[in-house]
Tab-separated table of C-alpha atoms in Angstrom:
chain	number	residue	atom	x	y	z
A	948	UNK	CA	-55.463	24.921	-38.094
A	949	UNK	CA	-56.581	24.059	-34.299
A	950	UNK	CA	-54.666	21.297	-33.784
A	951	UNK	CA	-52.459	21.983	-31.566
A	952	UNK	CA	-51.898	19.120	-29.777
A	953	UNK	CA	-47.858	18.348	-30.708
A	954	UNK	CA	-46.978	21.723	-29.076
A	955	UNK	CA	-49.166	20.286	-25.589
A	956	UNK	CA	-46.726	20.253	-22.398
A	957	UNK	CA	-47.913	17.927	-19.916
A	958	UNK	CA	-47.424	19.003	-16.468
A	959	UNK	CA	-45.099	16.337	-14.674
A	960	UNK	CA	-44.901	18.331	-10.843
A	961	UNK	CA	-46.081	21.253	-9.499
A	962	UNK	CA	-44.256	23.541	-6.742
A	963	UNK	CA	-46.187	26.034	-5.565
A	964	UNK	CA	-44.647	29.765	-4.211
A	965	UNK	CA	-46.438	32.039	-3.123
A	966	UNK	CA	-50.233	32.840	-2.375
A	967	UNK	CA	-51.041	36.796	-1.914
A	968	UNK	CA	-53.888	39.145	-2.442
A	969	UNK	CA	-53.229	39.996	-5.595
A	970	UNK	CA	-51.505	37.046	-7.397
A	971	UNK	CA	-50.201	33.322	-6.677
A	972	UNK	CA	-46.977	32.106	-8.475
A	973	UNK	CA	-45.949	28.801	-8.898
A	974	UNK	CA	-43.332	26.478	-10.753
A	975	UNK	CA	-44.352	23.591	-13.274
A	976	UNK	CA	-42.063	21.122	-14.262
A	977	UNK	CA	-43.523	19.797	-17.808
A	978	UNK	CA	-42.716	17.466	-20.394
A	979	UNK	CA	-42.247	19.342	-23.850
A	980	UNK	CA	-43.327	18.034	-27.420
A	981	UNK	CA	-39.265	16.681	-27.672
A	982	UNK	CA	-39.783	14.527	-24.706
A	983	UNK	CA	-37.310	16.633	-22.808
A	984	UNK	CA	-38.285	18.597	-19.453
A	985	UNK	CA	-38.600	22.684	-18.225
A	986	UNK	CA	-39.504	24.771	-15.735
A	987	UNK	CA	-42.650	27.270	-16.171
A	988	UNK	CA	-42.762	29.810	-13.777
A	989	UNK	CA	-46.415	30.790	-13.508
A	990	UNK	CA	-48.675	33.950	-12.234
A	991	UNK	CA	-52.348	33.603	-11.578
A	992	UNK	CA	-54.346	36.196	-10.926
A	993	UNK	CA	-58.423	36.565	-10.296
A	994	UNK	CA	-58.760	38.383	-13.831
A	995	UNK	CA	-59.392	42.169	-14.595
A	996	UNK	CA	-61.899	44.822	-16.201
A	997	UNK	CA	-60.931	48.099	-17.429
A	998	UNK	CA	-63.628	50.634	-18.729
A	999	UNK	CA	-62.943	53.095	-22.089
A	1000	UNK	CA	-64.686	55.749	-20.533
A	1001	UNK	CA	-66.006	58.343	-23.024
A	1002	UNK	CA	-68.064	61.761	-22.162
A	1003	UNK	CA	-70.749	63.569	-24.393
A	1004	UNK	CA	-67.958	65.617	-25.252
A	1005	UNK	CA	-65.847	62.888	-26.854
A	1006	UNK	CA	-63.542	62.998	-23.853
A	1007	UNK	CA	-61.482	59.924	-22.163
A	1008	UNK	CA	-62.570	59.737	-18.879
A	1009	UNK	CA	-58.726	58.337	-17.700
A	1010	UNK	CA	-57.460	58.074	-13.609
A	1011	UNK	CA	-53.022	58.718	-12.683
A	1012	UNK	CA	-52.364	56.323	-10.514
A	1013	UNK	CA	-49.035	55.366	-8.331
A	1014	UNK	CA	-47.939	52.207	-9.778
A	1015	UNK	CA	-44.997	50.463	-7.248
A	1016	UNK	CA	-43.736	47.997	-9.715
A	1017	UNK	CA	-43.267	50.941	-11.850
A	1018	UNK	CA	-42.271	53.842	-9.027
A	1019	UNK	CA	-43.889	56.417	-10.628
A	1020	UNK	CA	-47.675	57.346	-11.572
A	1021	UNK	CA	-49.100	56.347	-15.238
A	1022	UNK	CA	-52.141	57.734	-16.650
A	1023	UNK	CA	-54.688	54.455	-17.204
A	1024	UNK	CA	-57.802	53.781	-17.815
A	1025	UNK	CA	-60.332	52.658	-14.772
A	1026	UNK	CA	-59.588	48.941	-13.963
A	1027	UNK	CA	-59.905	46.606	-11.306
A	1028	UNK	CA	-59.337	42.950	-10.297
A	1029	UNK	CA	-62.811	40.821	-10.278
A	1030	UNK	CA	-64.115	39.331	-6.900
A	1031	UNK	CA	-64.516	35.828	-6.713
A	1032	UNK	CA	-67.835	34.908	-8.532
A	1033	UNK	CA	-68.013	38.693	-9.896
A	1034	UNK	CA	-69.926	39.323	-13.492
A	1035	UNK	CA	-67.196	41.400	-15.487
A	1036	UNK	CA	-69.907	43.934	-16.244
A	1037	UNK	CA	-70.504	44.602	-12.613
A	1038	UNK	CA	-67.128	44.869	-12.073
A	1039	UNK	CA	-66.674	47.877	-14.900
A	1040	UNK	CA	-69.511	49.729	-13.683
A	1041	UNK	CA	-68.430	49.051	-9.946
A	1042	UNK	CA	-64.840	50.267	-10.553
A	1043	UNK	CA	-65.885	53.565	-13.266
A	1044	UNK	CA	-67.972	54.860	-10.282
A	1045	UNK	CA	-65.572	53.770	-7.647
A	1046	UNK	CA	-62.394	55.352	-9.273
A	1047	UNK	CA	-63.985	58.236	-11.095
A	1048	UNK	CA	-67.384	58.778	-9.867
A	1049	UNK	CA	-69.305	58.267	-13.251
A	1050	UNK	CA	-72.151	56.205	-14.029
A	1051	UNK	CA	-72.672	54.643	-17.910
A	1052	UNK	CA	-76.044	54.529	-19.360
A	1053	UNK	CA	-74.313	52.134	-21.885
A	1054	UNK	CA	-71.756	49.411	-21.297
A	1055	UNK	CA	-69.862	47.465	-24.779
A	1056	UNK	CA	-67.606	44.905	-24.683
A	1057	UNK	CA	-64.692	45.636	-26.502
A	1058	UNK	CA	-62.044	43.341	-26.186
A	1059	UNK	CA	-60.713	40.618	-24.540
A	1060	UNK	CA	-56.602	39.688	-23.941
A	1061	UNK	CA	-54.312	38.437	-21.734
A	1062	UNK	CA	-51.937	40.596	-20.571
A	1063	UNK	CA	-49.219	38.497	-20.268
A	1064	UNK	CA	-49.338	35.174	-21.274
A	1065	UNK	CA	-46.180	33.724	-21.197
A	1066	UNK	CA	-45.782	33.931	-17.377
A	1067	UNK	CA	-49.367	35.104	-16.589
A	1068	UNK	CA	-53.070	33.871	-16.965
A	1069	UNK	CA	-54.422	37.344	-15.926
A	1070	UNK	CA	-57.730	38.266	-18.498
A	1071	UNK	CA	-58.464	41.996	-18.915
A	1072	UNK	CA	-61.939	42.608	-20.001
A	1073	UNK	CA	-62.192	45.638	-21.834
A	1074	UNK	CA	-65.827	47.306	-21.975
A	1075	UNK	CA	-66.499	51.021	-23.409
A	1076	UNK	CA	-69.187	52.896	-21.324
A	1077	UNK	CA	-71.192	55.868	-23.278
A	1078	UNK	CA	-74.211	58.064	-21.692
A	1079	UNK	CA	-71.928	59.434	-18.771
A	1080	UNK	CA	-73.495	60.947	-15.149
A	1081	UNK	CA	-70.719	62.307	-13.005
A	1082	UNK	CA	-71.200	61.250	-9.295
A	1083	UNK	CA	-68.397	61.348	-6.869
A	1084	UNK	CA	-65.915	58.712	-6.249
A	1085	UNK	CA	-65.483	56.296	-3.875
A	1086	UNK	CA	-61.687	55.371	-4.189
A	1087	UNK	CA	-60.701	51.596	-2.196
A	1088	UNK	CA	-59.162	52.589	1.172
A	1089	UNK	CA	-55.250	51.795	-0.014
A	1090	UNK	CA	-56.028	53.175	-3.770
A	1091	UNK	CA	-55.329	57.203	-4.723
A	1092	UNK	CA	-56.195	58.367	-7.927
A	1093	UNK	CA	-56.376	61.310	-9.584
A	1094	UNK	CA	-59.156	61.654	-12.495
A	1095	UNK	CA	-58.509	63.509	-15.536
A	1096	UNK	CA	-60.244	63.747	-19.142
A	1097	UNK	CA	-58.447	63.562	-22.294
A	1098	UNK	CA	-59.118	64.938	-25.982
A	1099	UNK	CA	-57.663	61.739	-28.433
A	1100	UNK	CA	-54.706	64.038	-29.436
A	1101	UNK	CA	-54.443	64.939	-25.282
A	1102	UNK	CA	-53.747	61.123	-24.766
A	1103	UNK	CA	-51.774	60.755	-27.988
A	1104	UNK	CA	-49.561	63.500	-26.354
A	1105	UNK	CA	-49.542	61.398	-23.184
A	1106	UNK	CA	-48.501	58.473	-24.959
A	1107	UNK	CA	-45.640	60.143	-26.627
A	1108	UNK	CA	-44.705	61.314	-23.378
A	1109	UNK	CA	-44.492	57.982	-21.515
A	1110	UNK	CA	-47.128	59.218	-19.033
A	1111	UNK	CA	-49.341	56.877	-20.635
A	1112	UNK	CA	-48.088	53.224	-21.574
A	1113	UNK	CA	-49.933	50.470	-20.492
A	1114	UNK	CA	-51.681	47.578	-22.304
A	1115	UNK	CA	-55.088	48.251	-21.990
A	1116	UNK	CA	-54.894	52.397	-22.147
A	1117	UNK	CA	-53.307	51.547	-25.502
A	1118	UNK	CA	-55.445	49.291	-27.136
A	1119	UNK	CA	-58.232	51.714	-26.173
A	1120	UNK	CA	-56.280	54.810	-28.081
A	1121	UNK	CA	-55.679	52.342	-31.079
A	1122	UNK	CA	-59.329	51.506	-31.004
A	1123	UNK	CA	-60.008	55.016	-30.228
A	1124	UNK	CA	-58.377	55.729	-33.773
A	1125	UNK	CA	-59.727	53.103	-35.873
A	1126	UNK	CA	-63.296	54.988	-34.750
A	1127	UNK	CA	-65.101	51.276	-35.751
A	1128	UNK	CA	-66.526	50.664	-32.155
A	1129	UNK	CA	-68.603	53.667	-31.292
A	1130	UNK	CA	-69.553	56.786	-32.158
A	1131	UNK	CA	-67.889	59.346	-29.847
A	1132	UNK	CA	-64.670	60.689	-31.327
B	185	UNK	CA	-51.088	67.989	-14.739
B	186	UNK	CA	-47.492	65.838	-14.384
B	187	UNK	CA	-47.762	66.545	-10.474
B	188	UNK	CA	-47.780	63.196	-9.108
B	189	UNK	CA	-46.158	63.192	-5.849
B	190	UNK	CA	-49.365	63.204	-3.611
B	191	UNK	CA	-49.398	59.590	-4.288
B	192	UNK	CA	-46.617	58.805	-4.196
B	193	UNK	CA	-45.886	55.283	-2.342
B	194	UNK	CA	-42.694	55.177	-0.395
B	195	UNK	CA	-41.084	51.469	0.027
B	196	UNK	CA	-40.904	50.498	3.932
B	197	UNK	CA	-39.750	47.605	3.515
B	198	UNK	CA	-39.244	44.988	0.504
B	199	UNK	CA	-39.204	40.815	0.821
B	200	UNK	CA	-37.558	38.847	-1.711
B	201	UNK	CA	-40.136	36.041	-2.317
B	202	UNK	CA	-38.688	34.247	-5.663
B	203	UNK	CA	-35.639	34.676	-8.443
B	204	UNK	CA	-36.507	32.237	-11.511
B	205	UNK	CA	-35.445	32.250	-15.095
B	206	UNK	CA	-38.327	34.338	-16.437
B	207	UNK	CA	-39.508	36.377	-13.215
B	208	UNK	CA	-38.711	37.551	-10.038
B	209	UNK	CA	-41.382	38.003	-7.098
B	210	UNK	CA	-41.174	40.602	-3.979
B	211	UNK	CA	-43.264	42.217	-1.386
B	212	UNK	CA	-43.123	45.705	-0.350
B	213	UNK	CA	-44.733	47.410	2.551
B	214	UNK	CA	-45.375	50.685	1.428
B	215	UNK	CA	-46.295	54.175	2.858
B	216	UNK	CA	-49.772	55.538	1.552
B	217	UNK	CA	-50.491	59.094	0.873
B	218	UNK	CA	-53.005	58.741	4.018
B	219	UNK	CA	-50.228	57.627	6.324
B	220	UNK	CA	-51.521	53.919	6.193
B	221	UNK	CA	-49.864	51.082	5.063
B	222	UNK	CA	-50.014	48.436	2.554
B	223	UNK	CA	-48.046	45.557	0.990
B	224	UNK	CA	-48.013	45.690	-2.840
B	225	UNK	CA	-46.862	42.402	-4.659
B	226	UNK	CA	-44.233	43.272	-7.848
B	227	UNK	CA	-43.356	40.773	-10.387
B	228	UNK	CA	-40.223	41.765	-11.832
B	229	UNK	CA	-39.339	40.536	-15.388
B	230	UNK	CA	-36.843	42.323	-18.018
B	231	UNK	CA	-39.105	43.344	-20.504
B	232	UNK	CA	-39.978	42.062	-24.390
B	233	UNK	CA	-39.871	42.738	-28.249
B	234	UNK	CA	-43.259	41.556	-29.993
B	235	UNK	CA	-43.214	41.955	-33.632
B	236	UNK	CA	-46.117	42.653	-36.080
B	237	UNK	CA	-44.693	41.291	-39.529
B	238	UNK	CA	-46.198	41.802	-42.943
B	239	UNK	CA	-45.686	39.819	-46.106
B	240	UNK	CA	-45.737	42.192	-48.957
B	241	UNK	CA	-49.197	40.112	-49.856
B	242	UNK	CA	-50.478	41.982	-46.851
B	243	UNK	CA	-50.622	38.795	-44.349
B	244	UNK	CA	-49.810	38.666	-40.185
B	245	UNK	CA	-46.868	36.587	-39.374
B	246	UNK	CA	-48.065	35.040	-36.374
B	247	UNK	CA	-47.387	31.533	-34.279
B	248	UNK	CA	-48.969	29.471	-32.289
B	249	UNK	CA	-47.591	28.531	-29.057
B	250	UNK	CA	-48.130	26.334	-25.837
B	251	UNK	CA	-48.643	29.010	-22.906
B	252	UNK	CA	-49.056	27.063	-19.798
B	253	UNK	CA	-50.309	29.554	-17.547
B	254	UNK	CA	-53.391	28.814	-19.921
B	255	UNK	CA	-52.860	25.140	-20.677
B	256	UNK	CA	-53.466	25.734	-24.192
B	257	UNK	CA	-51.891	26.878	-27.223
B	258	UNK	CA	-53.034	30.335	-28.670
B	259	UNK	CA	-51.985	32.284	-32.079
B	260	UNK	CA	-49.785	35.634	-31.259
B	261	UNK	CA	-46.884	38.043	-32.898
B	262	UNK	CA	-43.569	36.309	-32.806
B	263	UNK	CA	-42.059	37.688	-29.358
B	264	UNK	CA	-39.395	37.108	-26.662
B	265	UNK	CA	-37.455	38.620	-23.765
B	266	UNK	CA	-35.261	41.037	-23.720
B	267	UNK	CA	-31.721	39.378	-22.991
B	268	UNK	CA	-29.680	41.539	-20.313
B	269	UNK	CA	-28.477	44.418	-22.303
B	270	UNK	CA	-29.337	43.696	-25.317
B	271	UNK	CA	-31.372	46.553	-27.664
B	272	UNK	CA	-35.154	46.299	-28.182
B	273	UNK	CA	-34.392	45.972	-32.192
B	274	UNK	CA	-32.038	43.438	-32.198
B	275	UNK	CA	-33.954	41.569	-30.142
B	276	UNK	CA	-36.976	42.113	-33.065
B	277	UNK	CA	-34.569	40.847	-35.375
B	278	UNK	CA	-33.337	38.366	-33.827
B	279	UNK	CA	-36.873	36.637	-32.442
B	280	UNK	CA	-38.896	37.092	-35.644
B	281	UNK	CA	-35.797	34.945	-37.576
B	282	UNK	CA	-35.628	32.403	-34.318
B	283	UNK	CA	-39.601	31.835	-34.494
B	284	UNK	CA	-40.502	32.334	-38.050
B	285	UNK	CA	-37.458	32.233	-40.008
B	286	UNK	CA	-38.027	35.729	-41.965
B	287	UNK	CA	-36.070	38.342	-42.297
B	288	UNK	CA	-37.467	42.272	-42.848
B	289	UNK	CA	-35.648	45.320	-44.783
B	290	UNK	CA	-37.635	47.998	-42.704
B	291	UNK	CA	-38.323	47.383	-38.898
B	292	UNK	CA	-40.650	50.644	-37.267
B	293	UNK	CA	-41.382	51.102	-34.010
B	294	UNK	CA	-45.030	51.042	-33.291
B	295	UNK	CA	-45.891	51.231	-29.733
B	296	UNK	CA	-44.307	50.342	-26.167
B	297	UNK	CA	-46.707	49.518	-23.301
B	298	UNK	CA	-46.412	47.726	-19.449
B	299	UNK	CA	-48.592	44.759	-19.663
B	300	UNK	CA	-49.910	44.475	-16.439
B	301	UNK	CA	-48.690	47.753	-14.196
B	302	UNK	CA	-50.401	46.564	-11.128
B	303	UNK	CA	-48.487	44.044	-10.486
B	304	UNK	CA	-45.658	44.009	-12.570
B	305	UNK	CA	-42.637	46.103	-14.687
B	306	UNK	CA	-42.538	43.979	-17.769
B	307	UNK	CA	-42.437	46.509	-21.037
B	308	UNK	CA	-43.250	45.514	-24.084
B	309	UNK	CA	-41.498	46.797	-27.165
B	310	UNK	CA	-44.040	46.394	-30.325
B	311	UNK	CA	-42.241	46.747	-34.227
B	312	UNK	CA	-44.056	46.582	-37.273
B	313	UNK	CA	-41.510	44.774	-39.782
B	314	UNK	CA	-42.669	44.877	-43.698
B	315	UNK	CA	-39.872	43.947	-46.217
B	316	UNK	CA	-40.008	40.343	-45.347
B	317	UNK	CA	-37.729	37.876	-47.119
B	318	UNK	CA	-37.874	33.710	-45.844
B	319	UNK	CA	-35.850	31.962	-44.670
B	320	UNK	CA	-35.163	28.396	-41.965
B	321	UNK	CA	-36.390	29.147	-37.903
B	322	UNK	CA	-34.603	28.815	-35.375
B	323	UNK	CA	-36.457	28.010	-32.237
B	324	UNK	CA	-35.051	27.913	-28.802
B	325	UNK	CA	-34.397	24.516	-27.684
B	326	UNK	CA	-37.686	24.852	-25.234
B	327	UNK	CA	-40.185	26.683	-27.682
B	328	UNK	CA	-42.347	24.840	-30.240
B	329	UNK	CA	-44.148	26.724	-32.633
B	330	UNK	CA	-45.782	26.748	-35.609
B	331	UNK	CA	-45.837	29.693	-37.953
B	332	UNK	CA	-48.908	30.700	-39.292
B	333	UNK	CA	-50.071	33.646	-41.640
B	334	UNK	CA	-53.040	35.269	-41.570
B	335	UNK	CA	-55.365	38.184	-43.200
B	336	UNK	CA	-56.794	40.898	-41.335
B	337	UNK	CA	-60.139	39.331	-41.661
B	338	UNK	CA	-58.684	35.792	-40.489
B	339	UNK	CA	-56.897	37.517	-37.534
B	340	UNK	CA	-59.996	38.710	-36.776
B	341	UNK	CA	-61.799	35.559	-36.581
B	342	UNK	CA	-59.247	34.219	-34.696
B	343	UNK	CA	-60.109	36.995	-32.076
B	344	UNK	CA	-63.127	36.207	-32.373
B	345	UNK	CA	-62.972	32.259	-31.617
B	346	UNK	CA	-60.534	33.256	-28.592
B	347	UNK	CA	-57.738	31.934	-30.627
B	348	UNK	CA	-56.085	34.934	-31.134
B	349	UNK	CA	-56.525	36.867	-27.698
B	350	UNK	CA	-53.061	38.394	-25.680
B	351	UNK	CA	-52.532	42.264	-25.465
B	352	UNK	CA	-49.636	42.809	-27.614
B	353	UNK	CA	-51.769	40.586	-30.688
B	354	UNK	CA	-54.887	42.605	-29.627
B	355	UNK	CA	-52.616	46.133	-30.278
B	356	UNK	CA	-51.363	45.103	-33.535
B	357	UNK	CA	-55.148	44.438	-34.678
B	358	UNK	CA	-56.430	47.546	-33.540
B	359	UNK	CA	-53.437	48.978	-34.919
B	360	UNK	CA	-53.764	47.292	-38.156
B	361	UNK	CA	-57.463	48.052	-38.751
B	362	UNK	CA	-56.312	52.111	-37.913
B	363	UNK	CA	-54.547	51.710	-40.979
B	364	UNK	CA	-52.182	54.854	-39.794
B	365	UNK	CA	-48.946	53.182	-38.917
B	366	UNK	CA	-47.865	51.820	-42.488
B	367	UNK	CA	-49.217	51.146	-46.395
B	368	UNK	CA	-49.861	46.864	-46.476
B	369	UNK	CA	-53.544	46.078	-45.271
């Protein structure tokens, strides 16, 4: 069932495009399983942590944030790119207090994806955090949130709405639901 | 609550950086709330279908795929891009019969999420399909996959082992193990 080396595509040149803060993109040419040739066009980026904030009350601890590629704000949950070398755990509890002010007594692990593999190689570490203390926050200098806390049926509503819609705020409400991960609901 | 405009990020300027097949890359410089300014990197792509198809024994239609930005294959729903006008359920249709070769009575929506808002305005359009009825695939002339189907539990070690492990797979787990969203499990 692991053998997947017929699907393999060797890379045959690489062109690269562009090298920013955020992301790099280049091209691949590669050689595909039917001996023909294409073009990948490819996104790396440094990796990311979001944190499924939840309060004694059974709240989501959630931040609305401008996001440019989309022009308009989004209601997420806390995230952040990792620094070079940086433990995903210290990330989480770096960005919760950053963006929101909280501390965790408790950090899980809840899931791990890529976001979007087919052009991307971006991997979203998802950790819950339990046993909040609210301290204040200490927002990057070019980042502007706004914090809110949501009942499940609060972000449900947001979801409907379109106000929240984003990979890893959803598989935290789907997880939210299936109520097999931790005890706050 | 759906006040937003304090941060709000007006576009200063905008570089065109790269148009490919799959992706396009720019640069803005953008206006902060606080007066400063900042250049925000935006991958623009045209969006996706990702279906979650179950046989009426109550198994995952999934394939595994190459995906070079990872240089290795992993297990996910049958997906694809949007093509330029074209409806999020015909493309369903259409990529679950290309990759798979099944067709479905009853396609539901189940969710619709940006992958990676920080950087990019790719949405992803998630259907559950049940109904299914086999037939030949179809695969582009530059995908190779193989077809592969799967219990909850075996989805989940898949997950597990790493196998299994992009957002819009990760949703249709969570999903699946919510049990809310239709009767096969």
């Amino acid at each position: 069932m692991n053998d997947s080396k017929h699907l393999y595509e060797k890379t045959l040149s690489t062109q690269q495009i562009f090298e920013g803060k955020v992301i790099k993109l280049r091209v691949d040419e590669v050689l595909l399983p039917n001996g023909k040739t294409a073009k990948r066009e490819i996104v790396n980026h440094q990796g990311a942590v979001a944190v499924m904030a939840l309060t004694d009350e059974g709240k989501l601890v959630a931040v609305r944030q401008f996001r440019k590629p989309l022009e308009r704000a989004i209601v997420e949950l806390p995230a952040g790119k990792l620094e070079p070398g940086e433990e995903p755990l210290a990330c989480a509890i770096r960005e919760l207090k950053e963006e929101t002010g909280y501390e965790a007594e408790t950090f899980t692990h809840l899931s791990l994806f890529y976001t979007s593999p087919g052009f991307a190689d971006e991997l979203l570490h998802l950790f819950v955090a339990t046993g909040l203390k609210k301290g204040e926050s200490q927002p990057d200098e070019d980042e502007f949130v706004d914090v809110v806390e949501l009942t499940l049926e609060e972000a449900r509503e947001l979801h409907r709405s379109g106000e929240i819609g984003d990979a890893k705020t959803v598989v935290a409400l789907f997880a939210w639901e299936s109520r097999e991960f931790y005890g706050t609901k």
